Structures are given as C-alpha cells and as structure tokens.
Amino acid sequence: MPGAQPVPDSTKGRYDLPAKTAANDTPVIEMRGITKRFLDNVANDQIDFTLHAGEICALLGENGAGKTTLMNVLFGYYSFDEGSISVRGEQVALASPKDAIANGIGMIHQHFTLVPTQTVLENIVIATRDEKRFFLNLKGARKKLLDIQKQFGLYVDPDTRVWTLSIGQQQKVEILKALYRNSSVLIMDEPTAVLAPQETVELFKTLRVLAEEGRSVIFISHKLHEVMEISDRVVVLRNGKVVNQKRTADTDVKELANMMVGREVLERIERQVVEPGEPVLEVNDLNVLNDKGLEAVKNFTLTVRRGEILGIAGVSGNGQTEMCEVLFGVRGAETGTVSVGGQPLRLGHPLSSVRSGLARIPEDRIHMGLLMDMTVEDNLQLENHWTGRFARNGLRKFDEIAANSQTLITDYSIKTDGKDAPAKSLSGGNLQKIILARELSSEPEVVLASQPTRGLDVGATEYIHQRMVEEKVRGAGVVLVSDDLDEVMGLSDRIIVMYEGEIMGEVAGSGADREQIGLWMTGVKS
Amino acid sequence: MIRIQLVKRTPLTGWYRVLVPLLAVVTTLVLSAIPILIAGGNLWQSYYYLFYGALGTRFNLLETFVKASPLIFTGLAVAFAFRAKFWNIGAEGQLLAGAIVATWIGMAGGSAPAIVLLPSIMIGGFLAGGAWAAVPALLKTKLNVDDVVSTLLLNFVILHIMGALLFGPMQKTGASWPISEEIVEAARYPILLARSRFHLGIPLAFAAVLVIWFINSKTVFGFRSRAVGVNIHAARYGGINTTSVILKTALISGGLAGLAGVGEVAAIQYHLLSDLSPGYGYTGIVIAMLGNLHPVGVGLAAIFFSIINVGSQTMSRMTGVPSYISGVIEGMALIVMLIFLLMNEYKVRVVRK
C-alpha cells in the first residue's frame, strides 16, 4: 500500500499516521459481503464491516457467532469465499498475515506469540526484522521503541526478559510490537480474558491513547460492560451474520444482550413435565482452579433431582468446563464435595466417577471421550472392559463383548461399517452416539452432558435432545451444560447461569426471561 | 512449477497390513542391489550366497535361529513398550542389566541343580531388565521426564556400571581385561539339537512371541496398554490407571530385553564381557518398527535380520562383498518400511501450478 502507510518521522520521534485530508477520509477498513464457509458450515454470511480512523469498535457475539473467523479473514489467516476487503479505499488481497501487516493491520491473539527467554526489545526486533539483513539493528530499534513508548505511554523495560513479565505486561509488548510495525489497525481477540481487573483498566487507558493518536481498534468481546465502557461503536454478530450495529452511546446492556442472544428458537422440543423426585446429584461448595492456577469455579453449590433437567447456561470459559471436569473425575478441587445418588465421589479419580452411576458426556469428545485410533467396540468398552460381565481373571470375554457391541450399535442407531470399524471413520454425530450408548446403556442415575451438541448437525442434535428428555422421564437427574442458549431454554426445567465461576442466578425453565439470562451471561447482576 | 504433496487418506486395513512389511522386505532386497553392485559383487551370486549362507545348510539354518533369538526378545521389548507409547530406547541397557544379574547368579550358583539355576537366572535377568526399565517409567509418570532421553541415557549408565563390575568384583581372577568368571555348568541353557548352538533360549523367544500376542489381544491389560498408547487422556478419563499401565508395560518390556541378555550369557558366552551385545537393543527398535509393533511381525523381522546377518558372512567369504553390507541392508529395510507405513496413511499427489 504505497503512500497509505504511517510515515515515521524520526526527527520528531513520532510515528504518526498520514494527515487526514479530504482525499483519504475514507474508512480504514471496509469489508463488503464477506462470506466464509467451512465445508457446509457458513461461519460468516455476507458480512459488511467498516472501521474508521481513531475508532474503537467492539465486535460482540456468542461463541461461534463468527467474530474470530471474520477477524482471521481480515488478518489474512483465512481466505474468504465471497466479498472484498478495502484498506483506505483501495481493494487489497490479504493472502497471509504478512500482507495484512504490510497494510497496517495488527492482530493480538489471546495466546501471545512471544519468545519467553528473549528480551522485550529482541522480541520486537525479530518480529519485524528486515529479512535481507543478517545482523539485527538493535541500537536503531531501541531508539524507535523508546520513542513509541513515550508517544503512547506504554512503558515496558526493553531489556527485561519476557518470561519475567506479567500477562498484562506481555500484552503491552504485543501492542508495542504492532505499533513498531506501524499498524494503524489493531485487532484484539478477547484481550481482557487473560487479564486481572486492574490490568483491564490499564489496557483500556492504552486503547484510548491509541484512538486519540488516530489508530483504530477492533475489540472482540462478549462481556457487555466492557463493551459499553470502551467502545465507540458496537457490531453484533449472531450465527455468522451482522444482527445490528449501533453507536455505543445510543444503546444499553439490555438491548445488546437481546441482540446477542437473539430470539428465534430453531427447534421445538416437546416439553415433558415429570414430578421431580429425590435429590440425586449434590455439589457442595466447590472451588476449583484452572490449568493456570486461577480460580475457575467459586463456591459452587448445586442440587439436581430425579426427573429434571438442569440447564447451565453461560458463555464458555466461565468455569463450566472445570466444573464438569471435576465431576468427570479428571480434575481435583480445592474444596467441596460431590455426591451421586447419595454416594460421595472421590474427586480427581476418574474411576470413582465411572463407578458412581454418573453418565459422562464430555465437551471435548475427540480428545477426552474417545479413542479415535481404536475401533467402535473398543470405544464402547472403554469404561467397563474390566467388569465381571466382560472379563474374568484378566481375560476378556469376546463373545459377550461382541454381542453387547451389536446391541448398542442397533439400539443407538450408530452408523458404522461394523463394530470393528475405526472410530475415526465415523461422523461427529455417530461418535457422540458411541458415547451416549456407552454412558446411557447402564441406566445411570445422573447424566452430565457438557456441550453435547456442539459441532453436530441438526439431525444428530435432535436425537441427542430427545435422549436427554428420555433420560429425565426414566428418572435420571440430567445436567445440561451448554453455551447454546436456545438449547438450554428449550430443554431445561430449571436454568442457572454461570459467570466467572459463580452462579449468577436461577430461573425456571418454562417461560424463562431470555433478556434476564442474557444479562447474567454477560456479568450484569440485576 | 510442479510440487509434490502428501495427502491424507483412509488407511488400508486387513490384508494390506500384512502385505506392507512383505512388500517392504522385497523392495529392500531389490534396492540392496545398488550397494552390492557398488561393492563389486556379482548380483545373482551375492544374493545366492546371502540366502545359502543363512538357510542353505543345517548348521547355517540353526545358526540363523541362534542369532534371531536375542533380536526377537529386544524387538518384542521395544514393540510392547511402543504400543503403550512408552518410548523405550533402552533395550540395550536392560539387556545388559539382565546379563549382569544372570552372570552373577550363574557364578554364585555353586552346586545347585539346573532345575533351580535355570529358572533363577531367567527370573533374575527378567526382573533386572524390568527394574532398569522401571526407572525411566517412574521418572515419566511421576516427574514427567521425557522417556526417550532417560531410557537412552540409562544405557550408558549401565554400560559403565558393567565396566566397573568387570574391572572390580566380577572380574575373573588373574585376568587383566574386562571379563567375568564363567557361570557354572548347571546355569547354562541346554543345547537342544546336537552339532549346533540351537539352545533353550530359541524356543523361549518364540514362546515369548505367543505370550505377548496373547497379552496384547486377549487380556484386559492388553486393552489398557493400547488405550494408553492411543490416547492417554481418554484412557485416564475412562478410569484406567495410566501410571500403573505404563509401569507394568516398562517392567515387561525391560524384562524381555533382560531375557535377551540372559540368553547371551547362558547360551553363547558363558561369562560376562564388555562387548556382550553388538547393539541388539538398538537393532530391536528397527525390528519392532519393521514388524509393525505386532509380536508375530517382530518374530519375522528378527528372522529376516538374522538371515541378512548370518548370510552376509558367507556372501563376504564367497564373493568378496564386505559383510558390513548387512548393516546397509538393515538400515535400508527400516527406511523402506517407514516409507511404506507413511504411504499407508498418505498418498502422493503431484500438483502443477
């Protein structure tokens, strides 16, 4: 983009964008009719998106709404199927992130791309080095970096090794890296997800300075109060489409929540009312840490009765995964107890969960629930291969096993070439049916389904919904964890909402107030 | 511009899995013509003596089995561990551990009868090899230490321990080089066929093939070790005690390698010496890969390697092609096998741009 790049003026030590003139008062970014398909799945459907200089634009939407896909298209990670992208009025082809960077677009991912053992300065220089030169120009780079730090008020010691920095500081280094490349547009993918509250405050200060200096920011988020606080304009995506866009000043959290979660219900699920029986799952005061050692679930208490479906709604990443992992037995808890059918679980011991009468339908079925390189039969056997029914004295009873596999394949209509077909030859829906067959055939007391229909087609989704209802009618207590609000509202007798590891509130399933749930999901207490 | 791409495809199953190693062996033999010709050998003559030397006479045929025996044990050791993704590169060291303990029991045997001594050296060697493999398995499961590195490096540790023993407590009185006393007569593997070195360790190796096949395909433990190898997260999630599976796998794997060492001491050398093994443990890795980690495949691959080894001696005498050619052929066999296995999962596509 000749002439469109920010012009470094080293005499003043400032890295300004070209002066605004009538000729270049066009949007910095203009995406027109962007459509991006993954096989049959339309991730972005005819999206128009514009961004002006000095603007902070929030991109709001649920998981899977298409925010990140759209930004990956803009940053050159993904090619798109239809549409066009213009940068400062000129149409461009962004075949790779390199092209995007050359056009002044910078992206800051949730997971930073820094070399921990190198210094801040080295990290910035290697990311931007002139590939034709063998030696790095560290001296010149240092001066430029210090100038940029002064201009934007972003101070990080250039000689500190990155691994010693806090997450917030590392994020600053990423921003500095983008500014060092003269980026005029910064895409930030859920930048606050990894930050502590004070760090968020600092980040917002930085973003405001960037905007004052004429840079534009695209802020991807699903936290409403943050969007309200920092953005000038909000674009709401849902199911790959732009639902609406508004100046932030002209809207409020309620309206945004509504736009984000939508109102249409795609599938009608027959609601069957069963009189709930005695409590069958009791979770008491659970406190759980995530992989980073941060609090993921806080003081979580829950009772589920026979004959009811409890829906747990929430944007994913708010502790649902960790809570489920504790019940599945693959994660320990700091404090708290769980009992299934009156029997306490030994937390952190998968076998205890397997034997407890808890049917486990995990969120990450490919990596946690299934042995993709083994057969359908092996997968059906994963949890009970050692039981008296299928083994004696350490030897497997193959006749019994084969008969059981045949029955389950028929009963759960698993489409496969046979019990000896490799699991990886099955479709996603049929893989999920393997798990259902394995878990439900033993008539469990509690069914815990985490994101059971994620990534599945309509038919498989409907089958799984139906099975959940059948389990409830049979008298199991069913827990449905999903970030698909339609699913939760369509199936649940009671709904709780999780936000940052806590229960924000509870409502009855029938006639639940969608707006209320939407507010809870985004952290607005009312 | 023409570019060559590898594209993933549905792997072939069933008969093709048997066919792949066979094709690999044939391809290897065809490709071996190149180094043989470079070495100045007459092609047909060389191949003739290669196979005649290994299979042509009764003695040579039995000698091929003698050489195959330790390779079957180390090949099984590696294959059994790799199936559970315990990357045991340390069969060489576990072999030596087995040999040291077998020698020690055999030297101290006194006047105990064979019925006591033979099981003792076998069990002792098995446990020693297993224990030596359990060290890296414990490091892996408890401290997350990389098993490739730890199993490999422990080979050198045991090598030096053996050196110290052979220059110290185990050294033959009066000897100035690293060699132990001979083990007593009753601790030696009996020769089963007259006028040969066909010893007890050979049927034992074939029995081990059957036992491992049985464990792998018929037992609960075999299912668990495979599940751990395929997806350790899912195995754990399914209630399998993955630590226990990896430890037991290491014990059996190291034990098998230890038995290879027992055989070399009790049937071939009758004493411990520093160059007891010409790298049987490392060759075992190649054999495990060539055998596609299947016990029967391992048995066949070990015999194939043994044929090349034994036959190349005759070939060398008769045609002047150096016997080192066997190393070249074995290396080639591994590369060809790996390519064939890759081709089972990918196909080559030529793209014109």
PDB file of C-alpha atoms in Angstrom, chain B residues 71 73-79 82 87-92 148 151-152 155 279-293 298 301 305 334 337-338:
ATOM      1  CA  LEU B  71      16.686 -59.942  18.357  1.00  0.00           C
ATOM      2  CA  PHE B  73      13.495 -60.572  22.648  1.00  0.00           C
ATOM      3  CA  THR B  74      14.691 -56.985  22.158  1.00  0.00           C
ATOM      4  CA  GLY B  75      12.269 -56.459  19.261  1.00  0.00           C
ATOM      5  CA  LEU B  76       9.371 -57.622  21.421  1.00  0.00           C
ATOM      6  CA  ALA B  77      10.610 -55.462  24.284  1.00  0.00           C
ATOM      7  CA  VAL B  78      10.542 -52.347  22.133  1.00  0.00           C
ATOM      8  CA  ALA B  79       7.291 -53.216  20.351  1.00  0.00           C
ATOM      9  CA  PHE B  82       5.923 -48.558  21.922  1.00  0.00           C
ATOM     10  CA  TRP B  87       9.317 -44.811  24.156  1.00  0.00           C
ATOM     11  CA  ASN B  88      11.791 -47.373  25.390  1.00  0.00           C
ATOM     12  CA  ILE B  89      15.064 -46.748  23.546  1.00  0.00           C
ATOM     13  CA  GLY B  90      16.833 -48.528  26.392  1.00  0.00           C
ATOM     14  CA  ALA B  91      16.527 -52.202  25.499  1.00  0.00           C
ATOM     15  CA  GLU B  92      20.310 -52.305  25.147  1.00  0.00           C
ATOM     16  CA  VAL B 148      13.191 -41.140  25.034  1.00  0.00           C
ATOM     17  CA  THR B 151      15.807 -44.668  28.546  1.00  0.00           C
ATOM     18  CA  LEU B 152      18.577 -43.872  26.084  1.00  0.00           C
ATOM     19  CA  ASN B 155      22.078 -47.390  28.511  1.00  0.00           C
ATOM     20  CA  GLY B 279      23.758 -53.460  19.756  1.00  0.00           C
ATOM     21  CA  TYR B 280      20.898 -55.988  19.943  1.00  0.00           C
ATOM     22  CA  GLY B 281      18.900 -53.442  21.940  1.00  0.00           C
ATOM     23  CA  TYR B 282      19.165 -50.795  19.259  1.00  0.00           C
ATOM     24  CA  THR B 283      18.524 -53.277  16.450  1.00  0.00           C
ATOM     25  CA  GLY B 284      15.421 -54.245  18.427  1.00  0.00           C
ATOM     26  CA  ILE B 285      13.991 -50.778  17.728  1.00  0.00           C
ATOM     27  CA  VAL B 286      14.410 -51.295  13.999  1.00  0.00           C
ATOM     28  CA  ILE B 287      12.902 -54.766  14.239  1.00  0.00           C
ATOM     29  CA  ALA B 288       9.920 -53.501  16.230  1.00  0.00           C
ATOM     30  CA  MET B 289       9.228 -50.890  13.566  1.00  0.00           C
ATOM     31  CA  LEU B 290       9.738 -53.377  10.759  1.00  0.00           C
ATOM     32  CA  GLY B 291       7.360 -55.769  12.490  1.00  0.00           C
ATOM     33  CA  ASN B 292       4.761 -53.007  12.747  1.00  0.00           C
ATOM     34  CA  LEU B 293       4.799 -53.453  16.560  1.00  0.00           C
ATOM     35  CA  VAL B 298       8.572 -58.790  15.245  1.00  0.00           C
ATOM     36  CA  ALA B 301      11.505 -59.224  11.183  1.00  0.00           C
ATOM     37  CA  PHE B 305      17.600 -59.527  10.067  1.00  0.00           C
ATOM     38  CA  LEU B 334      13.913 -49.594   8.172  1.00  0.00           C
ATOM     39  CA  MET B 337       9.348 -49.809   5.974  1.00  0.00           C
ATOM     40  CA  LEU B 338       8.822 -46.305   7.325  1.00  0.00           C
TER      41      LEU B 338
END
